[in-house]
Amino acid sequence: MRNIPIVTKNLLIINIIAYLVTLMMETSGVDLNSLLGLHFFMASEFHLWQLVTYMFLHAGFTHILFNMFALWMFGVVIENVWGPKKFLFYYISCGIGAGIMQEIAQFFSFYFMIKGQDPSIGLMELVEVGRQLSGQLNMWTTIGASGAVYSILLAFGMIFPNERIFIFPLPIPIKAKWFVMIYVAIELFSAIGTPGDNVAHMAHLGGMLFGFFMIRYWNNHPGSDSYGKMRGRQFFENLKRNFEQRTGKSGQSGYSNMHATRGGSKESDWQYNEQKKKNQDEIDRILDKIRRSGYDSLTKEEKKTLFDSSQER
C-alpha cells in the first residue's frame, strides 16, 4: 500500500471498511445496502445523497474483489498522470453520472412495465402510479463502485490507447483501446439481452459515458492533453527503467566509458552518473510536488525542466 497514490489508496480503504461494516451491521439486523444504496427516484426511501453513498457499497466478496482489483490496477496509473484532485473529481463525478444513468434506465423500465398493463396511461398518471407503488419500488436498489471503476478503465484506454495489457483468459496481450471496446460491447449486449440479471449494466455504461465526455472536454482545453500524455510517457518509462535496473539491463550498454559533453570535452563515468543522478533527483522532486499540490503549483522553470526531461527520454 506504500506505493499506491493517496486518493486510490483511500478509496480502496473506504470501500473495504464499508464492506466489512455492512457485514457486521447485518448481524444486528441493519441493512446498510438498503439505507445507503441508490433507490429508484420514485421510491419512498430515495434520497439525493444516495448518488454518492451507493458507490462505496458492494453486494458480496466477488463484487468488491473485482472492483477493487480494477481500481488498484488502473487507478494507480491514472492518478499518477492526473494528480489526486483531478482524479478524485473524475472518479466521484463519473460515479454520480453512472447513478443518474441507472435512474433513467429504471424509469424507462418502470414506464414500459406500467404501459404494458395499461396502454392508455399518460405521464401524469405514471407519476401517480409511482407514488402509490413507492414502497414496492424500494426493491430497486443499486450498489457498487462499478460505474466509477469502468470510467477509470475508459480513461486508461483513452490516455494509453496503444499500451498492451493482458486479459484472462486470452493468451496474448491486447491494446488498451480494444480492451475498452470489448467491455463496452459486453455491457451493451448484456443490457439489451439480459435486462433482468440484477447487474446495473446501464450504470457501467453511464460511468464510461460521463468519463468520455469529461476527458474530451479536458482535452479540448489548452494544456490538459499535452500534460497528460507527457506524464503518461514519464510513468511508463519509469517502470521500464526500474525493470532494467532490477534485471541488470541498461539501454546505454553500448556507450563507451567516456561521455561527450556539450563543449566537446569528455567526462568520466563517475561525473556522468553524478550529473544524471542530480537531474533525476530534480525530476523526482518536481513529480512529488505535483502529487502534493498539482501541476499548477509548478514554477515556469520546473515545468520546462519536466517537459525537457520527457523529450530527452
Tab-separated table of C-alpha atoms in Angstrom:
chain	number	residue	atom	x	y	z
A	1	MET	CA	0.000	0.000	0.000
A	2	ARG	CA	3.021	2.279	0.458
A	3	ASN	CA	3.463	2.993	-3.268
A	4	ILE	CA	-0.242	3.492	-4.022
A	5	PRO	CA	-1.104	7.195	-4.546
A	6	ILE	CA	-3.173	8.847	-1.843
A	7	VAL	CA	-6.641	9.005	-3.432
A	8	THR	CA	-6.576	5.478	-4.860
A	9	LYS	CA	-5.331	4.131	-1.520
A	10	ASN	CA	-8.048	5.920	0.450
A	11	LEU	CA	-10.768	4.796	-1.971
A	12	LEU	CA	-9.625	1.200	-1.531
A	13	ILE	CA	-9.626	1.561	2.257
A	14	ILE	CA	-13.059	3.237	2.379
A	15	ASN	CA	-14.649	0.589	0.159
A	16	ILE	CA	-13.162	-2.279	2.171
A	17	ILE	CA	-14.192	-0.719	5.500
A	18	ALA	CA	-17.717	-0.066	4.180
A	19	TYR	CA	-17.984	-3.701	3.086
A	20	LEU	CA	-16.831	-5.018	6.475
A	21	VAL	CA	-19.164	-2.642	8.352
A	22	THR	CA	-22.049	-3.794	6.139
A	23	LEU	CA	-21.356	-7.409	7.096
A	24	MET	CA	-21.146	-6.514	10.781
A	25	MET	CA	-24.367	-4.486	10.717
A	26	GLU	CA	-26.209	-7.346	9.042
A	27	THR	CA	-25.714	-9.437	12.187
A	28	SER	CA	-27.621	-6.728	14.084
A	29	GLY	CA	-30.435	-6.663	11.550
A	30	VAL	CA	-29.360	-3.349	9.944
A	31	ASP	CA	-29.197	-3.331	6.137
A	32	LEU	CA	-26.789	-0.597	5.060
A	33	ASN	CA	-27.293	-1.521	1.423
A	34	SER	CA	-30.944	-0.538	1.762
A	35	LEU	CA	-30.147	2.614	3.727
A	36	LEU	CA	-27.217	3.933	1.658
A	37	GLY	CA	-27.823	2.190	-1.672
A	38	LEU	CA	-29.286	4.142	-4.589
A	39	HIS	CA	-33.059	3.711	-4.725
A	40	PHE	CA	-35.260	4.480	-7.734
A	41	PHE	CA	-36.221	8.155	-7.505
A	42	MET	CA	-39.935	7.299	-7.248
A	43	ALA	CA	-39.321	5.019	-4.262
A	44	SER	CA	-40.190	6.198	-0.773
A	45	GLU	CA	-36.666	5.636	0.545
A	46	PHE	CA	-34.863	7.554	-2.201
A	47	HIS	CA	-32.518	10.354	-1.073
A	48	LEU	CA	-30.286	12.533	-3.235
A	49	TRP	CA	-27.150	11.751	-1.245
A	50	GLN	CA	-27.508	8.098	-2.229
A	51	LEU	CA	-25.988	9.075	-5.606
A	52	VAL	CA	-22.683	9.271	-3.705
A	53	THR	CA	-23.001	6.662	-0.962
A	54	TYR	CA	-24.104	3.822	-3.244
A	55	MET	CA	-20.714	3.615	-4.942
A	56	PHE	CA	-18.981	2.602	-1.697
A	57	LEU	CA	-21.179	-0.449	-1.068
A	58	HIS	CA	-20.927	-3.949	-2.521
A	59	ALA	CA	-23.180	-6.976	-2.662
A	60	GLY	CA	-20.587	-9.671	-1.973
A	61	PHE	CA	-16.931	-10.632	-1.801
A	62	THR	CA	-16.565	-11.284	-5.535
A	63	HIS	CA	-18.239	-7.956	-6.321
A	64	ILE	CA	-15.832	-5.919	-4.210
A	65	LEU	CA	-12.801	-8.041	-5.160
A	66	PHE	CA	-13.083	-7.382	-8.889
A	67	ASN	CA	-13.943	-3.705	-8.436
A	68	MET	CA	-11.059	-3.039	-6.040
A	69	PHE	CA	-8.610	-5.012	-8.183
A	70	ALA	CA	-9.508	-2.891	-11.226
A	71	LEU	CA	-9.386	0.316	-9.159
A	72	TRP	CA	-5.908	-0.592	-7.901
A	73	MET	CA	-4.626	-1.762	-11.275
A	74	PHE	CA	-5.765	1.226	-13.331
A	75	GLY	CA	-6.387	3.884	-10.665
A	76	VAL	CA	-2.716	3.972	-9.695
A	77	VAL	CA	-1.759	4.830	-13.278
A	78	ILE	CA	-4.464	7.439	-13.866
A	79	GLU	CA	-3.904	9.200	-10.549
A	80	ASN	CA	-0.171	9.389	-11.262
A	81	VAL	CA	-0.998	11.008	-14.608
A	82	TRP	CA	-3.673	13.456	-13.436
A	83	GLY	CA	-2.788	14.099	-9.823
A	84	PRO	CA	-5.050	13.461	-6.793
A	85	LYS	CA	-7.535	16.333	-7.120
A	86	LYS	CA	-8.388	15.783	-10.761
A	87	PHE	CA	-8.532	12.008	-10.291
A	88	LEU	CA	-10.892	12.241	-7.301
A	89	PHE	CA	-13.161	14.720	-9.107
A	90	TYR	CA	-13.303	12.408	-12.127
A	91	TYR	CA	-13.995	9.293	-10.048
A	92	ILE	CA	-16.808	10.797	-7.956
A	93	SER	CA	-18.372	12.658	-10.897
A	94	CYS	CA	-18.456	9.545	-13.066
A	95	GLY	CA	-19.874	7.531	-10.161
A	96	ILE	CA	-22.687	10.063	-9.816
A	97	GLY	CA	-23.176	10.057	-13.584
A	98	ALA	CA	-23.430	6.269	-13.529
A	99	GLY	CA	-26.121	6.512	-10.853
A	100	ILE	CA	-28.092	9.043	-12.913
A	101	MET	CA	-27.955	6.758	-15.963
A	102	GLN	CA	-29.210	3.885	-13.831
A	103	GLU	CA	-32.115	6.045	-12.617
A	104	ILE	CA	-33.043	6.893	-16.213
A	105	ALA	CA	-32.882	3.212	-17.209
A	106	GLN	CA	-35.109	2.274	-14.265
A	107	PHE	CA	-37.606	4.966	-15.200
A	108	PHE	CA	-37.985	3.586	-18.721
A	109	SER	CA	-38.215	0.063	-17.326
A	110	PHE	CA	-40.995	1.201	-14.982
A	111	TYR	CA	-42.725	3.107	-17.796
A	112	PHE	CA	-42.805	0.124	-20.156
A	113	MET	CA	-43.892	-2.191	-17.368
A	114	ILE	CA	-46.891	0.005	-16.477
A	115	LYS	CA	-47.591	0.774	-20.131
A	116	GLY	CA	-47.760	-2.949	-20.821
A	117	GLN	CA	-50.532	-3.296	-18.246
A	118	ASP	CA	-52.412	-0.152	-19.282
A	119	PRO	CA	-51.509	1.265	-22.735
A	120	SER	CA	-53.711	4.343	-22.184
A	121	ILE	CA	-51.751	5.626	-19.186
A	122	GLY	CA	-50.055	9.028	-19.561
A	123	LEU	CA	-47.070	10.667	-17.899
A	124	MET	CA	-49.066	12.338	-15.121
A	125	GLU	CA	-50.860	9.090	-14.363
A	126	LEU	CA	-47.489	7.324	-14.331
A	127	VAL	CA	-46.273	9.669	-11.584
A	128	GLU	CA	-49.365	8.893	-9.531
A	129	VAL	CA	-48.852	5.151	-10.036
A	130	GLY	CA	-45.254	5.580	-8.929
A	131	ARG	CA	-46.409	7.345	-5.758
A	132	GLN	CA	-48.828	4.516	-4.979
A	133	LEU	CA	-46.139	1.872	-5.579
A	134	SER	CA	-43.333	3.795	-3.840
A	135	GLY	CA	-42.994	1.167	-1.135
A	136	GLN	CA	-42.617	-1.687	-3.593
A	137	LEU	CA	-40.189	0.340	-5.720
A	138	ASN	CA	-37.721	0.348	-2.800
A	139	MET	CA	-36.679	-3.071	-4.045
A	140	TRP	CA	-34.921	-1.356	-6.972
A	141	THR	CA	-31.633	-0.602	-5.245
A	142	THR	CA	-28.249	-0.095	-6.913
A	143	ILE	CA	-24.908	-0.510	-5.121
A	144	GLY	CA	-21.294	-0.830	-6.185
A	145	ALA	CA	-18.306	1.135	-7.460
A	146	SER	CA	-18.531	-0.444	-10.916
A	147	GLY	CA	-19.739	2.707	-12.694
A	148	ALA	CA	-16.821	4.780	-11.345
A	149	VAL	CA	-14.335	1.933	-11.903
A	150	TYR	CA	-15.461	1.480	-15.513
A	151	SER	CA	-14.770	5.177	-16.058
A	152	ILE	CA	-11.197	4.547	-14.879
A	153	LEU	CA	-10.873	1.731	-17.431
A	154	LEU	CA	-12.083	4.148	-20.096
A	155	ALA	CA	-9.589	6.811	-19.004
A	156	PHE	CA	-6.731	4.315	-19.279
A	157	GLY	CA	-7.853	3.323	-22.763
A	158	MET	CA	-8.117	6.941	-23.908
A	159	ILE	CA	-4.804	8.098	-22.422
A	160	PHE	CA	-2.793	4.990	-23.319
A	161	PRO	CA	-4.690	3.520	-26.297
A	162	ASN	CA	-1.739	1.507	-27.611
A	163	GLU	CA	-0.427	0.139	-24.305
A	164	ARG	CA	-0.730	-3.636	-24.270
A	165	ILE	CA	-2.402	-5.360	-21.333
A	166	PHE	CA	-3.259	-8.954	-20.503
A	167	ILE	CA	-6.872	-10.087	-20.076
A	168	PHE	CA	-7.577	-13.510	-18.647
A	169	PRO	CA	-8.057	-15.973	-20.310
A	170	LEU	CA	-6.578	-14.528	-23.527
A	171	PRO	CA	-3.027	-15.868	-24.014
A	172	ILE	CA	-1.711	-12.700	-25.664
A	173	PRO	CA	-1.821	-9.016	-24.664
A	174	ILE	CA	-4.162	-6.630	-26.455
A	175	LYS	CA	-4.100	-2.872	-26.840
A	176	ALA	CA	-5.936	-0.869	-24.190
A	177	LYS	CA	-8.299	0.691	-26.737
A	178	TRP	CA	-9.527	-2.752	-27.822
A	179	PHE	CA	-9.832	-3.768	-24.185
A	180	VAL	CA	-12.190	-0.845	-23.526
A	181	MET	CA	-14.205	-1.508	-26.686
A	182	ILE	CA	-14.665	-5.156	-25.705
A	183	TYR	CA	-16.002	-4.126	-22.307
A	184	VAL	CA	-18.400	-1.610	-23.859
A	185	ALA	CA	-19.680	-4.255	-26.277
A	186	ILE	CA	-20.176	-6.765	-23.462
A	187	GLU	CA	-22.112	-4.251	-21.370
A	188	LEU	CA	-24.296	-3.190	-24.303
A	189	PHE	CA	-25.089	-6.797	-25.156
A	190	SER	CA	-25.805	-7.608	-21.503
A	191	ALA	CA	-28.036	-4.561	-21.037
A	192	ILE	CA	-30.097	-5.464	-24.108
A	193	GLY	CA	-30.008	-9.244	-23.910
A	194	THR	CA	-30.208	-9.867	-20.146
A	195	PRO	CA	-32.116	-6.955	-18.591
A	196	GLY	CA	-33.186	-8.956	-15.543
A	197	ASP	CA	-29.809	-10.303	-14.378
A	198	ASN	CA	-29.586	-7.888	-11.383
A	199	VAL	CA	-26.454	-6.226	-12.796
A	200	ALA	CA	-26.530	-2.455	-13.327
A	201	HIS	CA	-25.227	-2.523	-16.904
A	202	MET	CA	-26.543	0.978	-17.612
A	203	ALA	CA	-24.639	2.286	-14.602
A	204	HIS	CA	-21.450	0.764	-16.016
A	205	LEU	CA	-22.083	2.354	-19.393
A	206	GLY	CA	-23.149	5.594	-17.731
A	207	GLY	CA	-19.845	5.885	-15.877
A	208	MET	CA	-17.952	5.360	-19.111
A	209	LEU	CA	-20.175	7.822	-20.986
A	210	PHE	CA	-19.667	10.586	-18.423
A	211	GLY	CA	-15.937	9.815	-18.374
A	212	PHE	CA	-15.711	10.011	-22.154
A	213	PHE	CA	-17.283	13.469	-22.340
A	214	MET	CA	-15.239	14.728	-19.387
A	215	ILE	CA	-11.948	13.620	-20.914
A	216	ARG	CA	-12.929	15.051	-24.292
A	217	TYR	CA	-13.734	18.347	-22.580
A	218	TRP	CA	-10.373	18.440	-20.809
A	219	ASN	CA	-8.520	17.507	-23.991
A	220	ASN	CA	-10.151	20.388	-25.870
A	221	HIS	CA	-8.704	22.909	-23.424
A	222	PRO	CA	-5.069	24.084	-23.596
A	223	GLY	CA	-2.514	22.119	-21.618
A	224	SER	CA	-4.694	19.247	-20.390
A	225	ASP	CA	-3.938	16.743	-23.128
A	226	SER	CA	-0.264	17.568	-23.600
A	227	TYR	CA	0.435	17.372	-19.888
A	228	GLY	CA	-1.447	14.081	-19.501
A	229	LYS	CA	0.478	12.482	-22.352
A	230	MET	CA	3.786	13.803	-21.007
A	231	ARG	CA	3.095	12.377	-17.529
A	232	GLY	CA	1.901	9.140	-19.119
A	233	ARG	CA	5.180	8.713	-21.003
A	234	GLN	CA	7.092	9.559	-17.841
A	235	PHE	CA	5.161	6.941	-15.840
A	236	PHE	CA	5.702	4.051	-18.241
A	237	GLU	CA	9.303	4.989	-18.902
A	238	ASN	CA	9.964	4.998	-15.159
A	239	LEU	CA	8.519	1.483	-14.995
A	240	LYS	CA	10.755	0.403	-17.864
A	241	ARG	CA	13.835	1.989	-16.285
A	242	ASN	CA	13.172	0.341	-12.919
A	243	PHE	CA	12.727	-3.033	-14.636
A	244	GLU	CA	16.004	-2.648	-16.495
A	245	GLN	CA	17.828	-1.718	-13.298
A	246	ARG	CA	16.464	-4.742	-11.457
A	247	THR	CA	17.316	-7.154	-14.266
A	248	GLY	CA	20.780	-5.700	-14.809
A	249	LYS	CA	19.924	-4.462	-18.300
A	250	SER	CA	20.739	-0.986	-19.497
A	251	GLY	CA	19.713	0.925	-22.562
A	252	GLN	CA	23.177	2.544	-22.547
A	253	SER	CA	25.282	-0.614	-22.597
A	254	GLY	CA	26.642	0.339	-26.000
A	255	TYR	CA	28.143	3.577	-24.708
A	256	SER	CA	31.862	3.912	-24.131
A	257	ASN	CA	33.263	4.670	-20.693
A	258	MET	CA	33.634	8.320	-21.631
A	259	HIS	CA	30.719	10.620	-22.484
A	260	ALA	CA	30.965	13.726	-24.657
A	261	THR	CA	29.851	17.000	-23.133
A	262	ARG	CA	28.413	19.988	-24.962
A	263	GLY	CA	31.795	21.646	-25.288
A	264	GLY	CA	33.350	18.645	-26.963
A	265	SER	CA	35.330	17.660	-23.821
A	266	LYS	CA	34.894	14.328	-22.154
A	267	GLU	CA	33.754	13.347	-18.709
A	268	SER	CA	34.282	10.201	-16.724
A	269	ASP	CA	31.557	7.663	-15.924
A	270	TRP	CA	31.543	8.987	-12.380
A	271	GLN	CA	30.909	12.562	-13.500
A	272	TYR	CA	28.282	11.469	-15.999
A	273	ASN	CA	26.432	9.336	-13.477
A	274	GLU	CA	26.644	12.067	-10.838
A	275	GLN	CA	25.055	14.611	-13.189
A	276	LYS	CA	22.429	12.085	-14.253
A	277	LYS	CA	21.565	11.417	-10.597
A	278	LYS	CA	21.198	15.137	-9.901
A	279	ASN	CA	18.857	15.511	-12.885
A	280	GLN	CA	16.758	12.544	-11.783
A	281	ASP	CA	16.585	13.878	-8.200
A	282	GLU	CA	15.252	17.157	-9.566
A	283	ILE	CA	12.627	15.358	-11.671
A	284	ASP	CA	11.584	13.278	-8.647
A	285	ARG	CA	11.251	16.437	-6.559
A	286	ILE	CA	9.031	18.047	-9.212
A	287	LEU	CA	6.845	14.934	-9.500
A	288	ASP	CA	6.448	14.820	-5.712
A	289	LYS	CA	5.375	18.461	-5.794
A	290	ILE	CA	2.752	17.614	-8.443
A	291	ARG	CA	1.410	14.750	-6.328
A	292	ARG	CA	1.127	17.044	-3.288
A	293	SER	CA	-0.144	20.257	-4.866
A	294	GLY	CA	-0.998	19.592	-8.521
A	295	TYR	CA	0.596	20.608	-11.794
A	296	ASP	CA	-0.481	24.266	-11.494
A	297	SER	CA	1.756	24.692	-8.417
A	298	LEU	CA	4.923	24.314	-10.537
A	299	THR	CA	7.019	27.317	-11.491
A	300	LYS	CA	7.742	28.098	-15.129
A	301	GLU	CA	11.275	26.704	-14.730
A	302	GLU	CA	10.006	23.476	-13.141
A	303	LYS	CA	7.507	22.953	-15.965
A	304	LYS	CA	10.275	23.481	-18.521
A	305	THR	CA	12.558	21.032	-16.692
A	306	LEU	CA	9.811	18.385	-16.653
A	307	PHE	CA	8.993	18.934	-20.323
A	308	ASP	CA	12.664	18.811	-21.384
A	309	SER	CA	13.107	15.585	-19.448
A	310	SER	CA	10.156	13.972	-21.219
A	311	GLN	CA	11.577	14.999	-24.609
A	312	GLU	CA	15.024	13.523	-23.857
A	313	ARG	CA	13.694	10.086	-22.866
